[in-house]
Every structure is written in structure tokens, then in C-alpha cells.
Amino acid sequence: VGLRDDSGSSIQVRFEAFGDGRQLYSRVFMLGQSEQINLDVTGVLRLRLVNTVTAHPELGSTAVWGSAHVIG
């Protein structure tokens, strides 16, 4: 996960993942930061991926979940 390279330089975006309403992941990213994540979604019926701009929404950004996929 991370921000697209053409996002504003001061923007901050929180990435969150929820499984059946329970938070599985949460982290704030700025431009240039990224992370590969692996989440255990065993038994999860509903997976929700959320990204929220937490600073400087006027700069514009695109949050990227990369090649997200569920293996089961």
C-alpha cells in the first residue's frame, strides 16, 4: 500500500483494513512511503479496505492498494 507518485508532497493518507467490522490494519502514509502487508482473513466474511486523507486534502492524492488479492 502507499500513495501514487503524483500525489501532493505533504499529503497524508490513513490505510485501514477491517474484517467483519474488526480493524485488522491501520497506518498513515506520506508520499514516498509504502509497505507490503499480509493480513490473516481466515473466517472473515466481509473485508473492507478504507483510505482516508488525514492532512492536506486540497493537494490531491491517489491511494494505491497495489495488487491486492485474497488467497483462500
mmCIF file of N, CA and C in Angstrom:
data_model
loop_
_atom_site.group_PDB
_atom_site.id
_atom_site.type_symbol
_atom_site.label_atom_id
_atom_site.label_comp_id
_atom_site.label_asym_id
_atom_site.label_seq_id
_atom_site.Cartn_x
_atom_site.Cartn_y
_atom_site.Cartn_z
ATOM 1 N N VAL A 1 0.835 -1.172 0.000
ATOM 2 C CA VAL A 1 0.000 0.000 0.000
ATOM 3 C C VAL A 1 0.877 1.231 0.000
ATOM 4 N N GLY A 2 0.341 2.343 -0.470
ATOM 5 C CA GLY A 2 1.058 3.600 -0.493
ATOM 6 C C GLY A 2 0.327 4.610 -1.346
ATOM 7 N N LEU A 3 0.988 5.727 -1.638
ATOM 8 C CA LEU A 3 0.406 6.783 -2.456
ATOM 9 C C LEU A 3 1.032 6.770 -3.842
ATOM 10 N N ARG A 4 0.220 7.123 -4.819
ATOM 11 C CA ARG A 4 0.745 7.226 -6.174
ATOM 12 C C ARG A 4 1.791 8.335 -6.242
ATOM 13 N N ASP A 5 2.781 8.186 -7.122
ATOM 14 C CA ASP A 5 3.896 9.128 -7.203
ATOM 15 C C ASP A 5 3.484 10.558 -7.534
ATOM 16 N N ASP A 6 2.332 10.759 -8.148
ATOM 17 C CA ASP A 6 1.911 12.119 -8.496
ATOM 18 C C ASP A 6 1.020 12.754 -7.420
ATOM 19 N N SER A 7 0.984 12.167 -6.240
ATOM 20 C CA SER A 7 0.228 12.740 -5.118
ATOM 21 C C SER A 7 0.968 13.963 -4.584
ATOM 22 N N GLY A 8 0.230 14.832 -3.882
ATOM 23 C CA GLY A 8 0.835 16.015 -3.285
ATOM 24 C C GLY A 8 1.904 15.639 -2.269
ATOM 25 N N SER A 9 2.964 16.446 -2.180
ATOM 26 C CA SER A 9 4.118 16.077 -1.356
ATOM 27 C C SER A 9 3.862 16.120 0.150
ATOM 28 N N SER A 10 2.853 16.846 0.621
ATOM 29 C CA SER A 10 2.590 16.928 2.064
ATOM 30 C C SER A 10 1.371 16.119 2.494
ATOM 31 N N ILE A 11 0.761 15.429 1.558
ATOM 32 C CA ILE A 11 -0.477 14.708 1.856
ATOM 33 C C ILE A 11 -0.207 13.533 2.785
ATOM 34 N N GLN A 12 -1.187 13.226 3.600
ATOM 35 C CA GLN A 12 -1.128 12.048 4.461
ATOM 36 C C GLN A 12 -2.427 11.279 4.296
ATOM 37 N N VAL A 13 -2.308 9.981 4.152
ATOM 38 C CA VAL A 13 -3.490 9.127 3.958
ATOM 39 C C VAL A 13 -3.400 7.946 4.919
ATOM 40 N N ARG A 14 -4.506 7.686 5.631
ATOM 41 C CA ARG A 14 -4.588 6.522 6.511
ATOM 42 C C ARG A 14 -5.193 5.366 5.728
ATOM 43 N N PHE A 15 -4.478 4.244 5.731
ATOM 44 C CA PHE A 15 -4.970 3.000 5.136
ATOM 45 C C PHE A 15 -5.467 2.114 6.272
ATOM 46 N N GLU A 16 -6.677 1.590 6.121
ATOM 47 C CA GLU A 16 -7.242 0.700 7.133
ATOM 48 C C GLU A 16 -7.887 -0.499 6.450
ATOM 49 N N ALA A 17 -7.810 -1.634 7.114
ATOM 50 C CA ALA A 17 -8.488 -2.839 6.658
ATOM 51 C C ALA A 17 -9.320 -3.368 7.819
ATOM 52 N N PHE A 18 -10.551 -3.739 7.510
ATOM 53 C CA PHE A 18 -11.469 -4.257 8.516
ATOM 54 C C PHE A 18 -12.004 -5.610 8.063
ATOM 55 N N GLY A 19 -12.097 -6.541 8.974
ATOM 56 C CA GLY A 19 -12.678 -7.844 8.709
ATOM 57 C C GLY A 19 -13.882 -8.038 9.615
ATOM 58 N N ASP A 20 -15.059 -8.107 9.032
ATOM 59 C CA ASP A 20 -16.306 -8.236 9.798
ATOM 60 C C ASP A 20 -16.405 -7.161 10.890
ATOM 61 N N GLY A 21 -15.989 -5.930 10.532
ATOM 62 C CA GLY A 21 -16.095 -4.798 11.449
ATOM 63 C C GLY A 21 -14.934 -4.648 12.413
ATOM 64 N N ARG A 22 -14.020 -5.585 12.448
ATOM 65 C CA ARG A 22 -12.863 -5.538 13.351
ATOM 66 C C ARG A 22 -11.656 -5.011 12.583
ATOM 67 N N GLN A 23 -10.968 -4.017 13.164
ATOM 68 C CA GLN A 23 -9.807 -3.441 12.498
ATOM 69 C C GLN A 23 -8.648 -4.442 12.456
ATOM 70 N N LEU A 24 -8.142 -4.689 11.250
ATOM 71 C CA LEU A 24 -7.036 -5.621 11.050
ATOM 72 C C LEU A 24 -5.722 -4.894 10.771
ATOM 73 N N TYR A 25 -5.824 -3.648 10.294
ATOM 74 C CA TYR A 25 -4.633 -2.901 9.896
ATOM 75 C C TYR A 25 -4.955 -1.420 9.902
ATOM 76 N N SER A 26 -3.985 -0.589 10.304
ATOM 77 C CA SER A 26 -4.130 0.859 10.235
ATOM 78 C C SER A 26 -2.750 1.493 10.248
ATOM 79 N N ARG A 27 -2.503 2.372 9.269
ATOM 80 C CA ARG A 27 -1.238 3.108 9.229
ATOM 81 C C ARG A 27 -1.401 4.335 8.332
ATOM 82 N N VAL A 28 -0.737 5.422 8.711
ATOM 83 C CA VAL A 28 -0.742 6.653 7.920
ATOM 84 C C VAL A 28 0.520 6.685 7.063
ATOM 85 N N PHE A 29 0.334 7.035 5.787
ATOM 86 C CA PHE A 29 1.436 7.116 4.832
ATOM 87 C C PHE A 29 1.539 8.518 4.251
ATOM 88 N N MET A 30 2.771 8.904 3.934
ATOM 89 C CA MET A 30 3.047 10.122 3.189
ATOM 90 C C MET A 30 3.673 9.711 1.859
ATOM 91 N N LEU A 31 3.814 10.672 0.957
ATOM 92 C CA LEU A 31 4.413 10.411 -0.342
ATOM 93 C C LEU A 31 5.799 9.783 -0.164
ATOM 94 N N GLY A 32 6.069 8.723 -0.896
ATOM 95 C CA GLY A 32 7.355 8.038 -0.827
ATOM 96 C C GLY A 32 7.382 6.866 0.139
ATOM 97 N N GLN A 33 6.353 6.744 0.967
ATOM 98 C CA GLN A 33 6.283 5.621 1.897
ATOM 99 C C GLN A 33 5.384 4.537 1.311
ATOM 100 N N SER A 34 5.735 3.292 1.563
ATOM 101 C CA SER A 34 4.893 2.177 1.146
ATOM 102 C C SER A 34 5.193 0.989 2.046
ATOM 103 N N GLU A 35 4.355 -0.005 1.972
ATOM 104 C CA GLU A 35 4.537 -1.194 2.797
ATOM 105 C C GLU A 35 3.804 -2.359 2.153
ATOM 106 N N GLN A 36 4.431 -3.507 2.158
ATOM 107 C CA GLN A 36 3.751 -4.727 1.742
ATOM 108 C C GLN A 36 3.109 -5.307 2.985
ATOM 109 N N ILE A 37 1.809 -5.584 2.919
ATOM 110 C CA ILE A 37 1.122 -6.131 4.083
ATOM 111 C C ILE A 37 0.504 -7.474 3.737
ATOM 112 N N ASN A 38 0.444 -8.320 4.732
ATOM 113 C CA ASN A 38 -0.232 -9.613 4.635
ATOM 114 C C ASN A 38 -1.137 -9.718 5.843
ATOM 115 N N LEU A 39 -2.411 -9.887 5.604
ATOM 116 C CA LEU A 39 -3.397 -9.954 6.684
ATOM 117 C C LEU A 39 -4.033 -11.323 6.729
ATOM 118 N N ASP A 40 -4.236 -11.833 7.919
ATOM 119 C CA ASP A 40 -4.934 -13.103 8.091
ATOM 120 C C ASP A 40 -6.432 -12.821 8.072
ATOM 121 N N VAL A 41 -7.097 -13.232 7.021
ATOM 122 C CA VAL A 41 -8.540 -13.019 6.901
ATOM 123 C C VAL A 41 -9.297 -14.346 6.982
ATOM 124 N N THR A 42 -8.689 -15.318 7.620
ATOM 125 C CA THR A 42 -9.333 -16.612 7.812
ATOM 126 C C THR A 42 -10.657 -16.427 8.540
ATOM 127 N N GLY A 43 -11.723 -16.932 7.976
ATOM 128 C CA GLY A 43 -13.036 -16.853 8.591
ATOM 129 C C GLY A 43 -13.757 -15.524 8.407
ATOM 130 N N VAL A 44 -13.134 -14.555 7.742
ATOM 131 C CA VAL A 44 -13.753 -13.240 7.538
ATOM 132 C C VAL A 44 -14.749 -13.329 6.391
ATOM 133 N N LEU A 45 -15.960 -12.860 6.637
ATOM 134 C CA LEU A 45 -16.997 -12.852 5.610
ATOM 135 C C LEU A 45 -16.940 -11.562 4.789
ATOM 136 N N ARG A 46 -16.758 -10.428 5.478
ATOM 137 C CA ARG A 46 -16.744 -9.126 4.800
ATOM 138 C C ARG A 46 -15.424 -8.408 5.073
ATOM 139 N N LEU A 47 -14.681 -8.142 4.003
ATOM 140 C CA LEU A 47 -13.416 -7.421 4.085
ATOM 141 C C LEU A 47 -13.650 -6.018 3.534
ATOM 142 N N ARG A 48 -13.250 -5.011 4.296
ATOM 143 C CA ARG A 48 -13.435 -3.620 3.870
ATOM 144 C C ARG A 48 -12.081 -2.915 3.910
ATOM 145 N N LEU A 49 -11.679 -2.316 2.778
ATOM 146 C CA LEU A 49 -10.440 -1.562 2.666
ATOM 147 C C LEU A 49 -10.803 -0.082 2.583
ATOM 148 N N VAL A 50 -10.216 0.730 3.456
ATOM 149 C CA VAL A 50 -10.578 2.142 3.569
ATOM 150 C C VAL A 50 -9.314 2.983 3.500
ATOM 151 N N ASN A 51 -9.370 4.086 2.771
ATOM 152 C CA ASN A 51 -8.295 5.072 2.838
ATOM 153 C C ASN A 51 -8.927 6.441 3.056
ATOM 154 N N THR A 52 -8.333 7.194 3.991
ATOM 155 C CA THR A 52 -8.854 8.490 4.403
ATOM 156 C C THR A 52 -7.722 9.504 4.384
ATOM 157 N N VAL A 53 -7.930 10.632 3.706
ATOM 158 C CA VAL A 53 -6.940 11.700 3.713
ATOM 159 C C VAL A 53 -6.965 12.348 5.088
ATOM 160 N N THR A 54 -5.807 12.376 5.763
ATOM 161 C CA THR A 54 -5.744 12.920 7.120
ATOM 162 C C THR A 54 -5.054 14.275 7.179
ATOM 163 N N ALA A 55 -4.377 14.697 6.117
ATOM 164 C CA ALA A 55 -3.736 16.010 6.083
ATOM 165 C C ALA A 55 -3.630 16.507 4.645
ATOM 166 N N HIS A 56 -3.985 17.743 4.415
ATOM 167 C CA HIS A 56 -3.864 18.443 3.128
ATOM 168 C C HIS A 56 -4.655 17.803 1.987
ATOM 169 N N PRO A 57 -5.963 17.620 2.173
ATOM 170 C CA PRO A 57 -6.763 17.023 1.090
ATOM 171 C C PRO A 57 -6.777 17.882 -0.176
ATOM 172 N N GLU A 58 -6.516 19.174 -0.033
ATOM 173 C CA GLU A 58 -6.538 20.066 -1.196
ATOM 174 C C GLU A 58 -5.414 19.758 -2.193
ATOM 175 N N LEU A 59 -4.398 19.019 -1.767
ATOM 176 C CA LEU A 59 -3.274 18.691 -2.641
ATOM 177 C C LEU A 59 -3.592 17.555 -3.614
ATOM 178 N N GLY A 60 -4.580 16.774 -3.301
ATOM 179 C CA GLY A 60 -4.960 15.662 -4.168
ATOM 180 C C GLY A 60 -4.021 14.474 -4.027
ATOM 181 N N SER A 61 -4.582 13.300 -4.067
ATOM 182 C CA SER A 61 -3.782 12.089 -3.951
ATOM 183 C C SER A 61 -4.551 10.898 -4.489
ATOM 184 N N THR A 62 -3.822 9.847 -4.744
ATOM 185 C CA THR A 62 -4.430 8.582 -5.101
ATOM 186 C C THR A 62 -3.817 7.504 -4.228
ATOM 187 N N ALA A 63 -4.640 6.900 -3.391
ATOM 188 C CA ALA A 63 -4.191 5.796 -2.542
ATOM 189 C C ALA A 63 -4.148 4.530 -3.397
ATOM 190 N N VAL A 64 -3.111 3.726 -3.187
ATOM 191 C CA VAL A 64 -2.924 2.530 -4.002
ATOM 192 C C VAL A 64 -2.824 1.313 -3.104
ATOM 193 N N TRP A 65 -3.694 0.343 -3.349
ATOM 194 C CA TRP A 65 -3.651 -0.926 -2.619
ATOM 195 C C TRP A 65 -2.837 -1.952 -3.398
ATOM 196 N N GLY A 66 -2.153 -1.519 -4.436
ATOM 197 C CA GLY A 66 -1.278 -2.405 -5.208
ATOM 198 C C GLY A 66 -2.032 -3.565 -5.833
ATOM 199 N N SER A 67 -1.447 -4.708 -5.794
ATOM 200 C CA SER A 67 -2.052 -5.916 -6.362
ATOM 201 C C SER A 67 -2.751 -6.702 -5.263
ATOM 202 N N ALA A 68 -3.717 -6.056 -4.616
ATOM 203 C CA ALA A 68 -4.427 -6.700 -3.504
ATOM 204 C C ALA A 68 -5.154 -7.945 -4.004
ATOM 205 N N HIS A 69 -5.000 -9.028 -3.268
ATOM 206 C CA HIS A 69 -5.737 -10.248 -3.599
ATOM 207 C C HIS A 69 -5.916 -11.090 -2.335
ATOM 208 N N VAL A 70 -6.953 -11.892 -2.381
ATOM 209 C CA VAL A 70 -7.281 -12.776 -1.271
ATOM 210 C C VAL A 70 -6.982 -14.203 -1.704
ATOM 211 N N ILE A 71 -6.228 -14.907 -0.890
ATOM 212 C CA ILE A 71 -5.895 -16.290 -1.180
ATOM 213 C C ILE A 71 -6.682 -17.169 -0.217
ATOM 214 N N GLY A 72 -7.396 -18.118 -0.719
ATOM 215 C CA GLY A 72 -8.181 -18.933 0.183
ATOM 216 C C GLY A 72 -8.411 -20.315 -0.309
#
